[in-house]
């Protein structure tokens, strides 16, 4: 596992965007794993700006998002579908047929999870996965206690996550209680993983994930077992390292 510490959020986001573009240039048909949340917003801003400056073509790439609330309408302002549209998809030349996000509108959620796992396999697995990390150590919506062998499935959000995400909703009451998430085993099959962590609220979990015991109680600690993980951390999140 490699760790890079940046002076600030801006330089961290820019570095991540550069690595992502490098991947797209090297392999235009890359399968890219995408994350949502507050942390990657700067990354997407930089990515859109650089992609447009360089006229990078996204026509052949395939994207898989880590997770989606359940149930939620695609067009809900806080769905991850809407997030991705606003932060990336409506700004670059991506082919809509190559965008994969768990369907939060499905009436058969078990089948949707199987379909998503199957699609990941069919497309050849993820070349580069972008990850955030929850204050409780979650990756995707794999909350503490999630099995390292888990696959795409429906999960219940913890009170901590509902509270953390309530800042995007009118109130904590409005945050969906469930989500569809790629499992930990599904995430670990990615060839490369880049984790973004910013701000002092993440300092504790960043040090646990990088230097602590590998335990299902801190899902991100499993990344210590992956052969190609890069943590990009700003000063505030790095204080305990
Ligand atoms: P955040 O979420 O970027 O909004 O802090 C990270 C995560 O929950 O994975």
CSV table of C-alpha atoms and ligand atoms in Angstrom, one decimal:
chain,number,residue,atom,x,y,z
A,1,UNK,CA,0.0,0.0,0.0
A,2,UNK,CA,1.3,3.4,-0.9
A,3,UNK,CA,0.4,6.7,0.8
A,4,UNK,CA,0.8,10.2,-0.5
A,5,UNK,CA,0.1,13.2,1.6
A,6,UNK,CA,-0.9,16.5,0.1
A,7,UNK,CA,-0.8,20.1,1.4
A,8,UNK,CA,-4.5,20.5,0.6
A,9,UNK,CA,-7.6,19.1,-0.9
A,10,UNK,CA,-7.1,20.9,-4.2
A,11,UNK,CA,-3.7,19.3,-4.9
A,12,UNK,CA,-5.0,15.9,-3.8
A,13,UNK,CA,-8.0,16.2,-6.1
A,14,UNK,CA,-5.8,17.3,-9.0
A,15,UNK,CA,-3.4,14.4,-8.5
A,16,UNK,CA,-6.2,11.9,-8.5
A,17,UNK,CA,-7.7,13.4,-11.7
A,18,UNK,CA,-4.3,13.1,-13.4
A,19,UNK,CA,-4.0,9.5,-12.5
A,20,UNK,CA,-7.5,8.8,-13.7
A,21,UNK,CA,-6.8,10.5,-17.0
A,22,UNK,CA,-3.6,8.6,-17.4
A,23,UNK,CA,-5.6,5.4,-17.1
A,24,UNK,CA,-8.1,6.6,-19.8
A,25,UNK,CA,-5.3,7.6,-22.1
A,26,UNK,CA,-3.5,4.3,-21.7
A,27,UNK,CA,-6.6,2.2,-22.1
A,28,UNK,CA,-9.5,4.0,-23.7
A,29,UNK,CA,-11.8,1.1,-23.0
A,30,UNK,CA,-11.0,1.0,-19.3
A,31,UNK,CA,-13.5,-0.2,-16.8
A,32,UNK,CA,-13.6,2.5,-14.1
A,33,UNK,CA,-15.0,2.2,-10.6
A,34,UNK,CA,-16.6,5.5,-9.4
A,35,UNK,CA,-17.4,6.8,-5.9
A,36,UNK,CA,-19.8,9.5,-4.7
A,37,UNK,CA,-19.9,11.7,-1.6
A,38,UNK,CA,-18.3,15.0,-0.6
A,39,UNK,CA,-14.7,13.9,-1.0
A,40,UNK,CA,-14.6,13.1,-4.7
A,41,UNK,CA,-16.4,16.3,-5.7
A,42,UNK,CA,-13.0,18.2,-6.2
A,43,UNK,CA,-11.7,15.2,-8.1
A,44,UNK,CA,-14.6,15.3,-10.6
A,45,UNK,CA,-14.3,19.1,-11.0
A,46,UNK,CA,-10.6,18.8,-11.9
A,47,UNK,CA,-11.3,15.8,-14.1
A,48,UNK,CA,-14.0,17.6,-16.1
A,49,UNK,CA,-11.8,20.6,-16.5
A,50,UNK,CA,-8.7,18.6,-17.7
A,51,UNK,CA,-10.8,16.3,-19.9
A,52,UNK,CA,-12.3,19.2,-21.7
A,53,UNK,CA,-9.0,21.1,-22.1
A,54,UNK,CA,-7.4,18.0,-23.6
A,55,UNK,CA,-10.5,16.8,-25.5
A,56,UNK,CA,-10.2,13.4,-23.9
A,57,UNK,CA,-12.7,10.9,-25.3
A,58,UNK,CA,-14.7,8.9,-22.9
A,59,UNK,CA,-16.6,7.1,-25.6
A,60,UNK,CA,-15.1,3.6,-25.0
A,61,UNK,CA,-14.9,3.7,-21.2
A,62,UNK,CA,-17.2,1.7,-19.0
A,63,UNK,CA,-18.1,3.0,-15.5
A,64,UNK,CA,-19.4,1.2,-12.4
A,65,UNK,CA,-20.6,3.1,-9.4
A,66,UNK,CA,-20.0,1.5,-6.0
A,67,UNK,CA,-23.4,2.0,-4.6
A,68,UNK,CA,-26.8,3.6,-4.6
A,69,UNK,CA,-29.4,4.4,-2.0
A,70,UNK,CA,-32.4,2.0,-1.9
A,71,UNK,CA,-35.1,2.7,-2.6
A,72,UNK,CA,-34.6,6.0,-4.4
A,73,UNK,CA,-35.8,7.4,-7.8
A,74,UNK,CA,-33.1,8.0,-10.3
A,75,UNK,CA,-34.1,11.6,-10.5
A,76,UNK,CA,-34.1,12.3,-6.8
A,77,UNK,CA,-31.7,15.2,-6.2
A,78,UNK,CA,-29.7,13.0,-3.8
A,79,UNK,CA,-29.6,9.8,-5.8
A,80,UNK,CA,-26.1,8.8,-6.8
A,81,UNK,CA,-27.4,8.7,-10.4
A,82,UNK,CA,-28.1,12.4,-10.1
A,83,UNK,CA,-24.8,13.0,-8.4
A,84,UNK,CA,-22.9,11.3,-11.2
A,85,UNK,CA,-24.9,13.2,-13.9
A,86,UNK,CA,-24.2,16.5,-12.3
A,87,UNK,CA,-20.5,15.9,-11.4
A,88,UNK,CA,-19.3,14.0,-14.4
A,89,UNK,CA,-21.6,12.4,-17.0
A,90,UNK,CA,-23.2,15.5,-18.3
A,91,UNK,CA,-19.8,17.2,-18.8
A,92,UNK,CA,-17.9,14.5,-20.8
A,93,UNK,CA,-18.5,12.5,-24.0
A,94,UNK,CA,-19.5,9.2,-22.2
A,95,UNK,CA,-21.7,6.7,-23.9
A,96,UNK,CA,-24.8,6.3,-21.7
A,97,UNK,CA,-25.0,2.6,-22.4
A,98,UNK,CA,-21.6,2.2,-20.7
A,99,UNK,CA,-22.7,3.7,-17.4
A,100,UNK,CA,-23.6,1.2,-14.7
A,101,UNK,CA,-25.1,2.2,-11.3
A,102,UNK,CA,-27.1,-0.1,-9.1
A,103,UNK,CA,-30.8,0.6,-9.8
A,104,UNK,CA,-32.4,2.1,-6.7
A,105,UNK,CA,-35.8,1.9,-8.3
A,106,UNK,CA,-35.9,-1.8,-8.8
A,107,UNK,CA,-38.8,-3.9,-7.5
A,108,UNK,CA,-36.6,-7.0,-7.3
A,109,UNK,CA,-33.6,-6.0,-5.4
A,110,UNK,CA,-32.0,-9.4,-5.0
A,111,UNK,CA,-32.1,-9.9,-8.8
A,112,UNK,CA,-30.7,-6.4,-9.3
A,113,UNK,CA,-27.7,-7.3,-7.0
A,114,UNK,CA,-27.1,-10.4,-9.0
A,115,UNK,CA,-27.4,-8.6,-12.3
A,116,UNK,CA,-24.8,-6.0,-11.1
A,117,UNK,CA,-22.3,-8.7,-10.1
A,118,UNK,CA,-22.8,-10.4,-13.4
A,119,UNK,CA,-22.3,-7.2,-15.3
A,120,UNK,CA,-19.0,-6.5,-13.5
A,121,UNK,CA,-17.8,-10.0,-14.6
A,122,UNK,CA,-19.0,-9.6,-18.2
A,123,UNK,CA,-17.2,-6.3,-18.6
A,124,UNK,CA,-13.9,-7.9,-17.4
A,125,UNK,CA,-13.7,-6.4,-13.9
A,126,UNK,CA,-12.6,-2.9,-12.8
A,127,UNK,CA,-9.2,-1.6,-13.9
A,128,UNK,CA,-9.2,1.4,-11.6
A,129,UNK,CA,-11.5,2.0,-8.6
A,130,UNK,CA,-11.8,5.3,-6.9
A,131,UNK,CA,-12.9,5.0,-3.3
A,132,UNK,CA,-13.9,7.3,-0.5
A,133,UNK,CA,-13.7,6.2,3.2
A,134,UNK,CA,-16.5,6.7,5.7
A,135,UNK,CA,-15.8,8.1,9.2
A,136,UNK,CA,-16.6,4.6,10.4
A,137,UNK,CA,-14.3,3.0,7.9
A,138,UNK,CA,-16.9,1.9,5.4
A,139,UNK,CA,-16.0,1.5,1.7
A,140,UNK,CA,-18.9,1.7,-0.6
A,141,UNK,CA,-21.7,1.1,1.9
A,142,UNK,CA,-20.0,-1.8,3.4
A,143,UNK,CA,-20.4,-0.8,7.0
A,144,UNK,CA,-18.4,-2.1,10.0
A,145,UNK,CA,-18.9,-5.9,10.4
A,146,UNK,CA,-19.5,-6.5,6.7
A,147,UNK,CA,-17.9,-9.7,5.6
A,148,UNK,CA,-14.7,-9.4,3.6
A,149,UNK,CA,-16.3,-12.1,1.3
A,150,UNK,CA,-19.3,-9.9,0.6
A,151,UNK,CA,-20.7,-9.3,-2.9
A,152,UNK,CA,-23.2,-6.8,-4.3
A,153,UNK,CA,-26.2,-6.8,-1.9
A,154,UNK,CA,-28.7,-4.7,0.0
A,155,UNK,CA,-27.4,-3.3,3.3
A,156,UNK,CA,-28.8,-1.3,6.1
A,157,UNK,CA,-27.1,2.0,6.7
A,158,UNK,CA,-25.7,2.6,10.2
A,159,UNK,CA,-26.9,5.6,12.3
A,160,UNK,CA,-23.4,7.1,11.9
A,161,UNK,CA,-23.7,7.0,8.1
A,162,UNK,CA,-27.2,8.3,8.1
A,163,UNK,CA,-26.0,11.2,10.3
A,164,UNK,CA,-22.9,11.8,8.1
A,165,UNK,CA,-25.0,11.9,4.9
A,166,UNK,CA,-27.9,13.9,6.4
A,167,UNK,CA,-26.0,17.0,5.4
A,168,UNK,CA,-27.0,16.4,1.8
A,169,UNK,CA,-30.7,16.0,2.7
A,170,UNK,CA,-33.2,18.2,4.4
A,171,UNK,CA,-32.9,16.1,7.6
A,172,UNK,CA,-31.6,12.8,8.8
A,173,UNK,CA,-35.2,11.5,8.5
A,174,UNK,CA,-35.0,11.9,4.7
A,175,UNK,CA,-31.9,9.7,4.3
A,176,UNK,CA,-32.9,6.3,2.9
A,177,UNK,CA,-32.3,3.5,5.4
A,178,UNK,CA,-30.9,1.0,2.9
A,179,UNK,CA,-28.5,0.9,-0.1
A,180,UNK,CA,-27.3,-1.4,-2.8
A,181,UNK,CA,-23.5,-1.7,-2.6
A,182,UNK,CA,-20.8,-3.6,-4.3
A,183,UNK,CA,-19.4,-6.0,-1.7
A,184,UNK,CA,-15.9,-5.9,-0.2
A,185,UNK,CA,-14.8,-9.0,-2.3
A,186,UNK,CA,-16.2,-7.3,-5.4
A,187,UNK,CA,-14.2,-4.1,-4.7
A,188,UNK,CA,-11.0,-6.1,-4.0
A,189,UNK,CA,-11.1,-7.6,-7.4
A,190,UNK,CA,-10.3,-4.2,-8.9
A,191,UNK,CA,-6.8,-4.2,-10.4
A,192,UNK,CA,-5.9,-0.8,-8.9
A,193,UNK,CA,-7.6,1.2,-6.1
A,194,UNK,CA,-7.2,4.9,-5.3
A,195,UNK,CA,-8.6,6.0,-1.9
A,196,UNK,CA,-9.3,9.7,-1.3
A,197,UNK,CA,-9.4,11.0,2.2
A,198,UNK,CA,-9.7,14.7,3.3
A,199,UNK,CA,-10.3,16.6,6.5
A,200,UNK,CA,-9.7,16.1,10.2
A,201,UNK,CA,-12.9,14.0,10.6
A,202,UNK,CA,-11.1,11.3,8.6
A,203,UNK,CA,-7.8,11.3,10.5
A,204,UNK,CA,-8.7,8.6,13.0
A,205,UNK,CA,-10.1,6.1,10.4
A,206,UNK,CA,-7.3,6.8,7.9
A,207,UNK,CA,-4.6,5.8,10.5
A,208,UNK,CA,-6.7,2.7,11.5
A,209,UNK,CA,-7.1,1.7,7.9
A,210,UNK,CA,-3.5,2.1,7.0
A,211,UNK,CA,-1.7,1.1,10.2
A,212,UNK,CA,-4.3,-0.7,12.3
A,213,UNK,CA,-5.3,-4.3,12.5
A,214,UNK,CA,-7.1,-5.8,9.5
A,215,UNK,CA,-10.6,-6.4,10.9
A,216,UNK,CA,-14.1,-6.4,9.6
A,217,UNK,CA,-14.9,-3.8,12.2
A,218,UNK,CA,-12.9,-1.3,10.0
A,219,UNK,CA,-13.8,-2.4,6.4
A,220,UNK,CA,-11.2,-0.2,4.8
A,221,UNK,CA,-8.4,-2.0,6.7
A,222,UNK,CA,-8.9,-4.9,4.2
A,223,UNK,CA,-7.1,-2.7,1.6
A,224,UNK,CA,-3.9,-3.7,3.4
A,225,UNK,CA,-4.3,-7.1,1.7
A,226,UNK,CA,-4.7,-5.6,-1.8
A,227,UNK,CA,-1.5,-5.5,-4.0
A,228,UNK,CA,-2.2,-2.2,-5.6
A,229,UNK,CA,-3.7,0.5,-3.4
A,230,UNK,CA,-2.8,4.2,-3.3
A,231,UNK,CA,-4.1,6.4,-0.5
A,232,UNK,CA,-4.2,10.1,-1.3
A,233,UNK,CA,-4.6,12.0,1.9
A,234,UNK,CA,-4.5,15.7,2.7
A,235,UNK,CA,-2.6,17.1,5.7
A,236,UNK,CA,-5.7,17.2,8.0
A,237,UNK,CA,-6.6,13.6,7.4
A,238,UNK,CA,-2.9,12.6,7.7
A,239,UNK,CA,-2.2,14.0,11.2
A,240,UNK,CA,-2.3,10.5,12.9
A,241,UNK,CA,-0.1,8.8,10.4
B,1,LIG,P1,-17.6,11.6,2.1
B,1,LIG,O1,-18.1,10.1,2.1
B,1,LIG,O2,-16.7,11.7,1.0
B,1,LIG,O3,-18.9,12.3,1.9
B,1,LIG,O4,-17.0,11.9,3.4
B,1,LIG,C1,-17.1,9.1,2.0
B,1,LIG,C2,-17.7,7.8,2.1
B,1,LIG,O5,-18.8,7.6,2.8
B,1,LIG,O6,-17.3,6.8,1.4
